[in-house]
Amino acid sequence: MKLTQGKINELLSESACEHNHKKDHQGKHKSCKQQAQPGAAQGGCAFDGAMIALVPISDAAHLVHGPIACAGNSWGSRGSLSSGPTIHKMGFTTDLNENDVIFGGEKRLYKAILEIHQRYQPAAIFVYSTCVTALIGDDLNAVCQKAAEKTETPVIPVHSPGFVGSKNLGNRLGGEALLEYVVGTREPEVTTPYDINLIGEYNIAGELWNVLPLFEQLGIRVLAQITGDGRYHDIACAHRAKLNVMICSKALINMARKMEERYGIPYIEESFYGVEDMNHCLRTIAKTIGDRDLQQRIEQLIATEMDQLNQALVPYRQRLKGKRIVLYTGGVKSWSIISAAKDLGMEVCATSTKKSTEEDKARIRSFLGKDGIMMEKGNAQELLRVIDQTKADMLIAGGRNQYTALKARIPFLDINQERHHPYAGYQGLIEMARELDEALYSPVWQQVRQPAPWEVS
């Protein structure tokens, strides 16, 4: 794959992404044209996006072709767990120096690939370009092809220099690498009418493991996990699935759309957060596959799971009922977490819509009601203002916002990719209830809210 301006424009104007259209589906939405403002903090770059999309493939090595800091800044940024291999957790880099920048880094890259293969024998090696290696003009494709022939192992070039765009663009560049070099390169030993792929589920803190047992009970086979706890050869067979299920993310929507065009695989977008969404996900899968027996099995499973869940949540619902939450996260989580909070009897009084599509915003409005606040933009000052205005009891957001919650003297729950607790599926809702309860009723808040000694005197 060559990274051309045409390819970048194609990914930025992905037809299946709601971000790329105005409400009337005429023209491009303004959010796709926004440029970084002087003095404003910018989110992750394209290199960061490609890394977090592909690194969860746990039996592959992920080699960063660039200076050491690029690997250091990207290592371990997503808490994706593996049920087997752990090589994806190792940080590999070519560690370019001044001589490589002047004379080229291709020899160093080739040597690094051979060394990784010799020492670890991974199922595949993903090689990520960075700003530096793109600027000095290293031929990533040629080196990867030569190394693949030498090692007889797939070596996948991922053209993701940070300067080409945002983290979301990097996600799609990662998806393009899978489409061009991985998907369709292998055939599964057997296929079934119930084969599905999960796309955009990254097994954060082991969330996927709350859901896979449900699919197994129902006789649904997850052919490929793209990419949480994923295996390279499974993803290579993904073109034989009967359905693609996109989970809580528009990041890899280009994969879902293009697999529908190339292989005729339909796709649906679902969420694993909250009871209603989990039930909806299972029912939609059965409806799309079109199997009446499967639909009956799903209804029986939902009834059983609901009985167990309601019993387990009784003590938490009593303590959480009526607590007010400000939610500051992105994408589909902006509304799917509202659904989970409502299941627990809590009230979300404000949420962010910065990365939400028009479809997401419509769902948020239906969940929040007329008094709910939708924050188009957010920063610490705005969050503190909303917390004060709504008299919120708690802030649920990404890890970088925990200090805002401390300033407001309210509890905080991390909901983004750095979290250590799985909240997906029926079991995940119990885990979320436990974490919310512990955060809200921690005795530390009584002490924190007391006046400082010098203020009393």
CSV table of C-alpha atoms in Angstrom, one decimal, residues 24-449:
chain,number,residue,atom,x,y,z
A,24,ASP,CA,-28.9,16.2,5.5
A,25,HIS,CA,-26.1,14.0,4.2
A,26,GLN,CA,-25.1,16.8,1.9
A,27,GLY,CA,-21.4,17.8,2.0
A,28,LYS,CA,-18.8,17.3,4.6
A,29,HIS,CA,-19.2,17.9,8.3
A,30,LYS,CA,-17.2,20.8,9.8
A,31,SER,CA,-15.5,18.5,12.3
A,32,CYS,CA,-13.5,16.8,9.5
A,33,LYS,CA,-12.0,20.2,8.5
A,34,GLN,CA,-11.0,21.4,11.9
A,35,GLN,CA,-7.4,22.3,12.3
A,36,ALA,CA,-5.4,22.4,15.6
A,37,GLN,CA,-5.6,25.8,17.2
A,38,PRO,CA,-2.5,27.6,18.5
A,39,GLY,CA,-2.1,26.8,22.2
A,40,ALA,CA,-4.6,23.9,22.2
A,41,ALA,CA,-3.7,20.4,23.1
A,42,GLN,CA,-4.1,18.0,20.1
A,43,GLY,CA,-5.1,14.4,20.4
A,44,GLY,CA,-3.0,11.4,19.3
A,45,CYS,CA,-1.4,11.3,15.8
A,46,ALA,CA,-1.9,8.9,13.0
A,47,PHE,CA,1.0,6.7,14.2
A,48,ASP,CA,-0.6,6.5,17.6
A,49,GLY,CA,-4.0,5.5,16.0
A,50,ALA,CA,-2.5,2.8,13.9
A,51,MET,CA,-0.7,1.4,16.9
A,52,ILE,CA,-3.7,1.2,19.2
A,53,ALA,CA,-5.8,-0.4,16.4
A,54,LEU,CA,-3.3,-3.2,15.5
A,55,VAL,CA,-1.2,-3.9,18.6
A,56,PRO,CA,-4.0,-6.0,20.3
A,57,ILE,CA,-3.1,-8.7,17.7
A,58,SER,CA,-1.3,-10.6,20.4
A,59,ASP,CA,0.7,-13.2,18.4
A,60,ALA,CA,2.3,-10.6,16.2
A,61,ALA,CA,5.4,-8.5,16.8
A,62,HIS,CA,4.9,-4.7,16.4
A,63,LEU,CA,8.1,-2.9,15.2
A,64,VAL,CA,8.3,0.9,15.2
A,65,HIS,CA,10.6,2.1,12.5
A,66,GLY,CA,11.8,5.4,14.0
A,67,PRO,CA,13.5,7.1,16.8
A,68,ILE,CA,13.3,5.5,20.3
A,69,ALA,CA,10.8,8.1,21.6
A,70,CYS,CA,8.1,7.1,19.1
A,71,ALA,CA,8.1,3.6,20.5
A,72,GLY,CA,8.4,4.8,24.1
A,73,ASN,CA,5.4,7.2,23.8
A,74,SER,CA,3.2,4.6,22.2
A,75,TRP,CA,4.1,1.5,24.3
A,76,GLY,CA,1.4,0.2,26.6
A,77,SER,CA,-1.1,3.0,25.8
A,78,ARG,CA,-4.0,0.5,25.5
A,79,GLY,CA,-4.7,-2.1,28.1
A,80,SER,CA,-5.6,-4.9,25.7
A,81,LEU,CA,-5.2,-8.3,27.3
A,82,SER,CA,-4.4,-11.7,25.7
A,83,SER,CA,-5.5,-15.2,26.5
A,84,GLY,CA,-2.3,-16.6,25.0
A,85,PRO,CA,0.7,-15.0,23.4
A,86,THR,CA,2.1,-11.8,24.9
A,87,ILE,CA,4.6,-10.7,22.3
A,88,HIS,CA,2.3,-7.7,21.5
A,89,LYS,CA,3.2,-6.3,24.9
A,90,MET,CA,6.9,-6.1,24.0
A,91,GLY,CA,8.2,-2.8,22.5
A,92,PHE,CA,10.3,-3.2,19.4
A,93,THR,CA,12.0,-0.3,17.6
A,94,THR,CA,14.7,0.3,15.1
A,95,ASP,CA,16.0,3.2,17.3
A,96,LEU,CA,17.2,5.4,14.5
A,97,ASN,CA,20.2,7.7,15.1
A,98,GLU,CA,21.6,10.7,13.2
A,99,ASN,CA,23.6,8.5,10.8
A,100,ASP,CA,20.4,6.7,9.8
A,101,VAL,CA,18.6,9.9,9.2
A,102,ILE,CA,21.4,11.1,6.9
A,103,PHE,CA,22.1,7.8,5.1
A,104,GLY,CA,18.8,6.0,5.4
A,105,GLY,CA,17.4,3.4,7.8
A,106,GLU,CA,16.5,0.5,5.5
A,107,LYS,CA,19.4,-1.7,6.5
A,108,ARG,CA,18.7,-1.2,10.2
A,109,LEU,CA,15.1,-2.0,9.6
A,110,TYR,CA,15.9,-5.2,7.6
A,111,LYS,CA,18.3,-6.3,10.4
A,112,ALA,CA,15.7,-5.6,13.1
A,113,ILE,CA,13.0,-7.7,11.3
A,114,LEU,CA,15.4,-10.7,11.0
A,115,GLU,CA,16.4,-10.4,14.6
A,116,ILE,CA,12.8,-10.4,15.8
A,117,HIS,CA,12.0,-13.4,13.7
A,118,GLN,CA,15.1,-15.3,14.9
A,119,ARG,CA,14.5,-14.6,18.6
A,120,TYR,CA,10.7,-14.8,18.9
A,121,GLN,CA,9.2,-16.5,15.8
A,122,PRO,CA,6.0,-14.4,15.8
A,123,ALA,CA,3.0,-15.2,13.6
A,124,ALA,CA,3.6,-11.9,11.7
A,125,ILE,CA,5.6,-8.7,12.1
A,126,PHE,CA,3.8,-5.3,11.7
A,127,VAL,CA,6.2,-2.5,10.8
A,128,TYR,CA,5.1,1.0,11.5
A,129,SER,CA,6.5,4.0,9.7
A,130,THR,CA,6.9,7.3,11.7
A,131,CYS,CA,7.4,10.9,10.8
A,132,VAL,CA,11.1,10.6,10.6
A,133,THR,CA,11.3,7.5,8.3
A,134,ALA,CA,8.6,8.9,6.1
A,135,LEU,CA,10.5,12.1,5.7
A,136,ILE,CA,13.8,10.5,4.9
A,137,GLY,CA,12.1,8.3,2.3
A,138,ASP,CA,12.8,4.7,3.5
A,139,ASP,CA,11.1,2.2,1.2
A,140,LEU,CA,9.1,0.3,3.8
A,141,ASN,CA,7.3,-1.9,1.3
A,142,ALA,CA,10.5,-3.1,-0.4
A,143,VAL,CA,12.2,-3.9,2.9
A,144,CYS,CA,9.1,-5.7,4.3
A,145,GLN,CA,8.7,-7.8,1.1
A,146,LYS,CA,12.4,-8.8,1.1
A,147,ALA,CA,12.3,-9.7,4.8
A,148,ALA,CA,9.1,-11.7,4.4
A,149,GLU,CA,10.7,-13.7,1.6
A,150,LYS,CA,13.8,-14.3,3.8
A,151,THR,CA,11.9,-15.3,6.9
A,152,GLU,CA,8.9,-16.9,5.3
A,153,THR,CA,6.8,-14.9,7.7
A,154,PRO,CA,4.2,-12.2,6.9
A,155,VAL,CA,5.8,-8.7,7.3
A,156,ILE,CA,3.2,-6.0,7.1
A,157,PRO,CA,4.1,-2.4,6.3
A,158,VAL,CA,1.8,0.1,8.1
A,159,HIS,CA,2.2,3.6,6.6
A,160,SER,CA,1.3,5.8,9.5
A,161,PRO,CA,3.6,8.8,9.9
A,162,GLY,CA,2.2,11.0,12.6
A,163,PHE,CA,2.1,14.2,10.5
A,164,VAL,CA,-0.5,12.9,8.0
A,165,GLY,CA,-3.4,13.4,10.4
A,166,SER,CA,-5.3,12.4,13.6
A,167,LYS,CA,-5.5,9.3,15.6
A,168,ASN,CA,-8.8,8.4,14.0
A,169,LEU,CA,-7.1,8.5,10.5
A,170,GLY,CA,-4.4,6.3,12.0
A,171,ASN,CA,-7.0,3.8,13.0
A,172,ARG,CA,-8.2,3.6,9.4
A,173,LEU,CA,-4.7,3.3,8.1
A,174,GLY,CA,-4.3,0.3,10.3
A,175,GLY,CA,-7.5,-1.1,8.9
A,176,GLU,CA,-6.2,-0.5,5.4
A,177,ALA,CA,-3.1,-2.5,6.1
A,178,LEU,CA,-5.2,-5.4,7.3
A,179,LEU,CA,-7.4,-5.2,4.2
A,180,GLU,CA,-4.5,-5.1,1.8
A,181,TYR,CA,-2.1,-7.6,3.4
A,182,VAL,CA,-4.0,-9.9,5.8
A,183,VAL,CA,-7.7,-10.4,5.3
A,184,GLY,CA,-8.3,-13.1,2.6
A,185,THR,CA,-4.8,-14.5,2.6
A,186,ARG,CA,-5.8,-17.8,4.4
A,187,GLU,CA,-8.8,-20.1,4.4
A,188,PRO,CA,-10.4,-21.4,7.6
A,189,GLU,CA,-10.4,-25.2,8.1
A,190,VAL,CA,-14.2,-25.2,8.5
A,191,THR,CA,-17.0,-22.6,8.2
A,192,THR,CA,-20.4,-22.5,9.8
A,193,PRO,CA,-23.6,-20.5,9.2
A,194,TYR,CA,-22.9,-18.7,12.5
A,195,ASP,CA,-19.4,-17.3,11.9
A,196,ILE,CA,-19.1,-13.6,12.8
A,197,ASN,CA,-16.2,-11.2,13.1
A,198,LEU,CA,-15.9,-8.6,15.9
A,199,ILE,CA,-14.4,-5.3,14.6
A,200,GLY,CA,-13.4,-2.5,16.9
A,201,GLU,CA,-13.4,-4.5,20.1
A,202,TYR,CA,-10.0,-4.3,21.7
A,203,ASN,CA,-10.4,-6.5,24.8
A,204,ILE,CA,-9.6,-3.6,27.2
A,205,ALA,CA,-9.0,-5.1,30.7
A,206,GLY,CA,-10.4,-8.4,29.3
A,207,GLU,CA,-13.9,-7.1,28.4
A,208,LEU,CA,-14.2,-9.5,25.5
A,209,TRP,CA,-14.0,-12.5,27.8
A,210,ASN,CA,-17.3,-11.4,29.4
A,211,VAL,CA,-19.0,-11.8,26.0
A,212,LEU,CA,-17.3,-14.7,24.2
A,213,PRO,CA,-18.9,-17.3,26.6
A,214,LEU,CA,-22.3,-16.0,25.6
A,215,PHE,CA,-21.6,-16.5,21.9
A,216,GLU,CA,-20.3,-20.0,22.7
A,217,GLN,CA,-23.5,-20.9,24.5
A,218,LEU,CA,-25.5,-19.8,21.6
A,219,GLY,CA,-23.5,-21.6,19.0
A,220,ILE,CA,-22.1,-18.4,17.4
A,221,ARG,CA,-18.5,-18.7,16.4
A,222,VAL,CA,-16.3,-15.6,16.5
A,223,LEU,CA,-14.1,-16.3,13.5
A,224,ALA,CA,-11.8,-13.3,13.9
A,225,GLN,CA,-11.4,-10.8,16.6
A,226,ILE,CA,-10.3,-7.5,15.0
A,227,THR,CA,-8.3,-6.8,17.0
A,228,GLY,CA,-8.8,-7.5,20.7
A,229,ASP,CA,-7.0,-10.8,21.8
A,230,GLY,CA,-6.8,-11.4,18.0
A,231,ARG,CA,-4.7,-13.9,16.2
A,232,TYR,CA,-3.0,-13.2,12.9
A,233,HIS,CA,-4.2,-16.3,11.1
A,234,ASP,CA,-7.8,-15.9,12.3
A,235,ILE,CA,-7.9,-12.3,10.9
A,236,ALA,CA,-6.5,-13.7,7.6
A,237,CYS,CA,-9.6,-15.9,7.5
A,238,ALA,CA,-12.0,-13.1,8.3
A,239,HIS,CA,-13.4,-12.9,4.7
A,240,ARG,CA,-15.4,-16.1,5.3
A,241,ALA,CA,-17.6,-14.7,8.1
A,242,LYS,CA,-21.3,-14.3,7.6
A,243,LEU,CA,-21.5,-11.0,9.6
A,244,ASN,CA,-19.3,-8.2,10.8
A,245,VAL,CA,-20.2,-6.8,14.2
A,246,MET,CA,-18.7,-3.4,14.9
A,247,ILE,CA,-18.4,-2.7,18.6
A,248,CYS,CA,-18.5,0.8,20.0
A,249,SER,CA,-16.3,2.4,17.4
A,250,LYS,CA,-16.3,4.1,14.1
A,251,ALA,CA,-12.5,3.7,14.0
A,252,LEU,CA,-12.5,0.8,11.6
A,253,ILE,CA,-15.7,1.5,9.7
A,254,ASN,CA,-13.6,1.5,6.5
A,255,MET,CA,-12.9,-2.2,7.1
A,256,ALA,CA,-16.5,-3.1,7.6
A,257,ARG,CA,-17.7,-1.2,4.5
A,258,LYS,CA,-15.0,-2.6,2.2
A,259,MET,CA,-15.4,-6.1,3.4
A,260,GLU,CA,-19.1,-5.8,2.5
A,261,GLU,CA,-18.1,-4.6,-1.0
A,262,ARG,CA,-15.4,-7.2,-1.5
A,263,TYR,CA,-16.8,-10.3,0.2
A,264,GLY,CA,-20.5,-9.5,0.6
A,265,ILE,CA,-20.3,-9.5,4.4
A,266,PRO,CA,-23.0,-7.3,6.0
A,267,TYR,CA,-22.1,-5.3,9.1
A,268,ILE,CA,-24.0,-3.9,12.1
A,269,GLU,CA,-22.9,-1.6,14.8
A,270,GLU,CA,-23.6,-2.6,18.4
A,271,SER,CA,-22.5,-2.1,22.0
A,272,PHE,CA,-21.7,-4.4,24.8
A,273,TYR,CA,-22.3,-1.8,27.6
A,274,GLY,CA,-25.5,-2.0,29.6
A,275,VAL,CA,-28.3,-4.5,29.7
A,276,GLU,CA,-30.5,-3.0,26.9
A,277,ASP,CA,-27.5,-2.7,24.5
A,278,MET,CA,-26.3,-6.2,25.2
A,279,ASN,CA,-29.7,-7.7,24.6
A,280,HIS,CA,-30.1,-5.6,21.5
A,281,CYS,CA,-26.7,-6.8,20.2
A,282,LEU,CA,-27.6,-10.5,20.6
A,283,ARG,CA,-31.1,-10.0,19.1
A,284,THR,CA,-29.7,-8.1,16.1
A,285,ILE,CA,-27.1,-10.7,15.4
A,286,ALA,CA,-29.8,-13.4,15.4
A,287,LYS,CA,-32.1,-11.3,13.2
A,288,THR,CA,-29.4,-10.5,10.7
A,289,ILE,CA,-28.2,-14.1,10.4
A,290,GLY,CA,-31.9,-15.0,10.0
A,291,ASP,CA,-32.1,-18.2,12.1
A,292,ARG,CA,-35.3,-18.7,14.1
A,293,ASP,CA,-33.8,-21.4,16.4
A,294,LEU,CA,-31.0,-19.0,17.2
A,295,GLN,CA,-33.5,-16.3,18.1
A,296,GLN,CA,-35.2,-18.6,20.5
A,297,ARG,CA,-31.9,-19.6,22.1
A,298,ILE,CA,-31.0,-16.0,22.5
A,299,GLU,CA,-34.3,-15.2,24.2
A,300,GLN,CA,-33.8,-18.1,26.7
A,301,LEU,CA,-30.2,-16.9,27.4
A,302,ILE,CA,-31.4,-13.3,27.9
A,303,ALA,CA,-34.0,-14.4,30.4
A,304,THR,CA,-31.5,-16.5,32.3
A,305,GLU,CA,-28.9,-13.8,32.4
A,306,MET,CA,-31.4,-11.1,33.4
A,307,ASP,CA,-32.6,-13.2,36.4
A,308,GLN,CA,-29.0,-13.6,37.6
A,309,LEU,CA,-28.1,-10.0,36.9
A,310,ASN,CA,-31.0,-8.5,38.8
A,311,GLN,CA,-30.3,-10.6,41.9
A,312,ALA,CA,-26.6,-9.6,41.8
A,313,LEU,CA,-27.4,-5.9,41.3
A,314,VAL,CA,-29.9,-5.5,44.2
A,315,PRO,CA,-27.5,-4.2,46.8
A,316,TYR,CA,-25.8,-1.9,44.3
A,317,ARG,CA,-29.0,-0.4,42.9
A,318,GLN,CA,-30.1,0.6,46.4
A,319,ARG,CA,-26.9,2.5,47.0
A,320,LEU,CA,-26.5,4.0,43.5
A,321,LYS,CA,-30.1,5.1,42.9
A,322,GLY,CA,-30.4,8.8,42.2
A,323,LYS,CA,-26.7,9.5,42.1
A,324,ARG,CA,-25.8,12.2,39.4
A,325,ILE,CA,-23.1,11.7,36.9
A,326,VAL,CA,-21.2,13.9,34.5
A,327,LEU,CA,-19.9,11.7,31.6
A,328,TYR,CA,-17.0,12.9,29.5
A,329,THR,CA,-15.8,10.4,27.0
A,330,GLY,CA,-16.0,10.0,23.2
A,331,GLY,CA,-17.7,8.2,20.4
A,332,VAL,CA,-20.3,5.6,21.1
A,333,LYS,CA,-19.5,5.4,24.8
A,334,SER,CA,-21.1,8.8,25.1
A,335,TRP,CA,-24.5,7.1,24.9
A,336,SER,CA,-23.8,3.5,25.7
A,337,ILE,CA,-22.5,4.3,29.2
A,338,ILE,CA,-25.6,6.3,29.8
A,339,SER,CA,-27.6,3.2,29.1
A,340,ALA,CA,-25.5,1.2,31.6
A,341,ALA,CA,-25.9,4.0,34.2
A,342,LYS,CA,-29.7,4.0,33.8
A,343,ASP,CA,-29.7,0.3,34.4
A,344,LEU,CA,-28.2,1.0,37.8
A,345,GLY,CA,-30.7,3.7,38.6
A,346,MET,CA,-28.2,6.6,38.2
A,347,GLU,CA,-28.8,9.8,36.4
A,348,VAL,CA,-26.4,11.1,33.7
A,349,CYS,CA,-27.0,14.9,33.8
A,350,ALA,CA,-24.3,15.8,31.2
A,351,THR,CA,-22.2,14.1,28.5
A,352,SER,CA,-19.8,15.0,25.8
A,353,THR,CA,-20.6,14.9,22.1
A,354,LYS,CA,-17.2,15.9,20.7
A,355,LYS,CA,-16.5,12.6,18.9
A,356,SER,CA,-20.1,11.5,18.4
A,357,THR,CA,-21.9,11.1,15.1
A,358,GLU,CA,-25.3,12.5,14.4
A,359,GLU,CA,-26.8,9.1,15.1
A,360,ASP,CA,-24.9,9.0,18.5
A,361,LYS,CA,-26.3,12.5,19.3
A,362,ALA,CA,-29.8,11.5,18.6
A,363,ARG,CA,-29.5,8.6,21.0
A,364,ILE,CA,-27.9,10.8,23.6
A,365,ARG,CA,-30.8,13.2,23.4
A,366,SER,CA,-33.3,10.4,23.9
A,367,PHE,CA,-31.4,9.1,27.0
A,368,LEU,CA,-30.7,12.5,28.6
A,369,GLY,CA,-34.1,14.1,28.3
A,370,LYS,CA,-34.7,17.8,28.0
A,371,ASP,CA,-32.7,18.8,31.0
A,372,GLY,CA,-29.5,17.0,30.1
A,373,ILE,CA,-26.5,18.9,28.9
A,374,MET,CA,-24.6,17.9,25.8
A,375,MET,CA,-21.0,19.3,25.8
A,376,GLU,CA,-19.8,19.9,22.3
A,377,LYS,CA,-16.4,21.1,23.6
A,378,GLY,CA,-14.7,20.3,26.8
A,379,ASN,CA,-11.7,21.2,28.9
A,380,ALA,CA,-11.0,21.2,32.7
A,381,GLN,CA,-12.6,24.7,33.2
A,382,GLU,CA,-15.8,23.7,31.3
A,383,LEU,CA,-16.0,20.4,33.1
A,384,LEU,CA,-15.7,22.1,36.5
A,385,ARG,CA,-18.5,24.6,35.5
A,386,VAL,CA,-20.8,21.8,34.4
A,387,ILE,CA,-20.1,19.8,37.6
A,388,ASP,CA,-20.9,22.8,39.7
A,389,GLN,CA,-24.0,23.6,37.7
A,390,THR,CA,-25.5,20.1,37.8
A,391,LYS,CA,-24.4,19.3,41.4
A,392,ALA,CA,-23.0,16.1,40.1
A,393,ASP,CA,-21.9,13.4,42.5
A,394,MET,CA,-19.3,11.8,40.2
A,395,LEU,CA,-17.2,12.3,37.0
A,396,ILE,CA,-16.8,9.4,34.6
A,397,ALA,CA,-14.1,10.1,32.0
A,398,GLY,CA,-10.7,9.2,30.7
A,399,GLY,CA,-7.7,9.0,33.0
A,400,ARG,CA,-6.3,12.5,32.1
A,401,ASN,CA,-9.4,14.0,33.7
A,402,GLN,CA,-9.0,12.5,37.1
A,403,TYR,CA,-7.4,15.6,38.4
A,404,THR,CA,-10.4,17.7,37.3
A,405,ALA,CA,-12.5,15.5,39.5
A,406,LEU,CA,-10.1,15.9,42.4
A,407,LYS,CA,-10.3,19.7,42.0
A,408,ALA,CA,-14.1,19.4,42.2
A,409,ARG,CA,-13.8,17.1,45.2
A,410,ILE,CA,-16.0,14.4,43.7
A,411,PRO,CA,-15.3,10.7,42.9
A,412,PHE,CA,-13.9,9.7,39.5
A,413,LEU,CA,-14.2,6.5,37.4
A,414,ASP,CA,-11.8,5.8,34.5
A,415,ILE,CA,-13.8,4.7,31.4
A,416,ASN,CA,-11.3,4.9,28.6
A,417,GLN,CA,-8.6,2.6,27.2
A,418,GLU,CA,-6.3,2.8,30.3
A,419,ARG,CA,-8.9,1.3,32.6
A,420,HIS,CA,-8.2,-1.9,34.6
A,421,HIS,CA,-11.7,-3.2,35.0
A,422,PRO,CA,-13.9,-4.8,32.3
A,423,TYR,CA,-17.4,-3.3,32.0
A,424,ALA,CA,-18.8,-5.1,28.9
A,425,GLY,CA,-21.5,-7.7,29.0
A,426,TYR,CA,-23.8,-8.7,31.8
A,427,GLN,CA,-20.9,-9.5,34.1
A,428,GLY,CA,-19.3,-6.2,33.2
A,429,LEU,CA,-22.3,-4.3,34.5
A,430,ILE,CA,-21.9,-6.0,37.9
A,431,GLU,CA,-18.2,-5.0,37.8
A,432,MET,CA,-19.1,-1.4,36.9
A,433,ALA,CA,-21.7,-1.3,39.8
A,434,ARG,CA,-19.0,-2.5,42.2
A,435,GLU,CA,-16.5,0.1,41.0
A,436,LEU,CA,-19.1,3.0,41.1
A,437,ASP,CA,-20.1,2.0,44.6
A,438,GLU,CA,-16.5,1.8,45.9
A,439,ALA,CA,-15.7,5.2,44.4
A,440,LEU,CA,-18.8,7.0,45.6
A,441,TYR,CA,-18.7,5.6,49.2
A,442,SER,CA,-15.0,5.8,49.7
A,443,PRO,CA,-14.4,7.5,53.2
A,444,VAL,CA,-11.7,9.7,51.6
A,445,TRP,CA,-14.3,12.1,50.2
A,446,GLN,CA,-15.6,13.0,53.7
A,447,GLN,CA,-12.0,14.1,54.6
A,448,VAL,CA,-11.3,15.8,51.3
A,449,ARG,CA,-14.5,18.0,51.5
